[in-house]
XYZ file of C-alpha atoms in Angstrom:
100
model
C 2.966 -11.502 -5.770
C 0.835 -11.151 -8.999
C -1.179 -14.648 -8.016
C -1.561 -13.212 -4.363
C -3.350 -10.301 -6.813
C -5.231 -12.673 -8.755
C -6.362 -14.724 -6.118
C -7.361 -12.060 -3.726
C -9.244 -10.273 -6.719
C -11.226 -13.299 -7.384
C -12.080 -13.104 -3.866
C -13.142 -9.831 -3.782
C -15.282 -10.558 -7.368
C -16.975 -13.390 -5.698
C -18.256 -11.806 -2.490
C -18.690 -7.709 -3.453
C -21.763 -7.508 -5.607
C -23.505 -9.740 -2.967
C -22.279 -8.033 0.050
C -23.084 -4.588 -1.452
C -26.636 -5.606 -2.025
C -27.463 -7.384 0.515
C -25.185 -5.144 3.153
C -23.406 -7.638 4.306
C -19.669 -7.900 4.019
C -18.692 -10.748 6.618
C -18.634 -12.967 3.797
C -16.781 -10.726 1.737
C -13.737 -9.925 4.434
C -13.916 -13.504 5.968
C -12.684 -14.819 2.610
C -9.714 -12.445 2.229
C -8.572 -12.395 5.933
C -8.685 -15.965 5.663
C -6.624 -16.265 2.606
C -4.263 -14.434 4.395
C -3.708 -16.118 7.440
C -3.062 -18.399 6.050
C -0.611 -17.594 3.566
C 2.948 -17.077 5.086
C 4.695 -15.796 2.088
C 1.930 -13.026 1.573
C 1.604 -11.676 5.599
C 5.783 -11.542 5.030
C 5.615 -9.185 1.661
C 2.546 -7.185 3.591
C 4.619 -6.664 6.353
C 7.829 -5.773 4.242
C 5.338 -2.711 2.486
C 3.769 -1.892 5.796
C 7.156 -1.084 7.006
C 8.226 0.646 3.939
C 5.027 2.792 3.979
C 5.835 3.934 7.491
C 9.019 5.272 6.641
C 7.791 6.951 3.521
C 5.530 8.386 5.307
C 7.722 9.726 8.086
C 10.292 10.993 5.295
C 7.331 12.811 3.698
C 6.259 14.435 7.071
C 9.449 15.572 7.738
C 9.933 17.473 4.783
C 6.176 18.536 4.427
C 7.282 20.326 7.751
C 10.576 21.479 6.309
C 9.330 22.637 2.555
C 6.273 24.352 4.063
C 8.152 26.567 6.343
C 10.204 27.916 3.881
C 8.123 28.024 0.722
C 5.660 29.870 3.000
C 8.446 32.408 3.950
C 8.841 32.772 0.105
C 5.600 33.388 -0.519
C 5.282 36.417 1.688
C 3.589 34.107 4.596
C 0.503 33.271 2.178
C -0.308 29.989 3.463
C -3.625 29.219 1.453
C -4.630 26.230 -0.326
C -3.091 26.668 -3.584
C 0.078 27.140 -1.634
C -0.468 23.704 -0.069
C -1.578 22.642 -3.279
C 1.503 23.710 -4.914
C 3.738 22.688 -2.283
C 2.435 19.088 -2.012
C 2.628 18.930 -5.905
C 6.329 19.418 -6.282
C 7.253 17.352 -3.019
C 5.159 14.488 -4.252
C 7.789 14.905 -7.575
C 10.808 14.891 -5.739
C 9.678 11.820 -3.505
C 8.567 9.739 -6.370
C 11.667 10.502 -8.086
C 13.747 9.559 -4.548
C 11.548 6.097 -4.144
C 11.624 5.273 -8.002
């Protein structure tokens, strides 16, 4: 995976600057969506993460739902931002720790 990295960084390095100046970023995503069609091994591992993103993400939902309700409740039915804030916080902990 790390040469994928390297070799779609170099990509990237080659084409930004130019497409950033000159507004223009065909160049720029015609070199990496070509690299990847047509490299097998890297549209595999993509589609591996993609999958394991979307069932993160569904875990995370579902206990965003859960964990709100209830640490809501707790707070007396505040739900303001730093009660988001501080409910996203430790959920974010306890899914890294699950994933890790």
């Amino acid at each position: 995976m790390a040469a994928h990295v390297d070799t779609l960084l170099a990509l990237f390095k080659r084409h930004y600057l130019t497409a950033f100046d000159k507004h223009d970023f065909v160049p720029l995503f015609s070199s990496i969506i070509n690299y990847l069609t047509t490299n097998q091994e890297l549209q595999a591992l993509m589609h591996e993460a993609y999958n394991q993103s979307r069932a993160l993400a569904e875990i995370t939902h579902a206990f965003q739902t859960t964990v709100t309700l209830s640490e809501v409740a707790d707070f007396g039915g505040q739900n303001d931002l730093a009660t988001q804030l501080e409910i996203n916080y430790n959920l974010a902990g306890v899914l890294t720790i699950l994933t890790d």
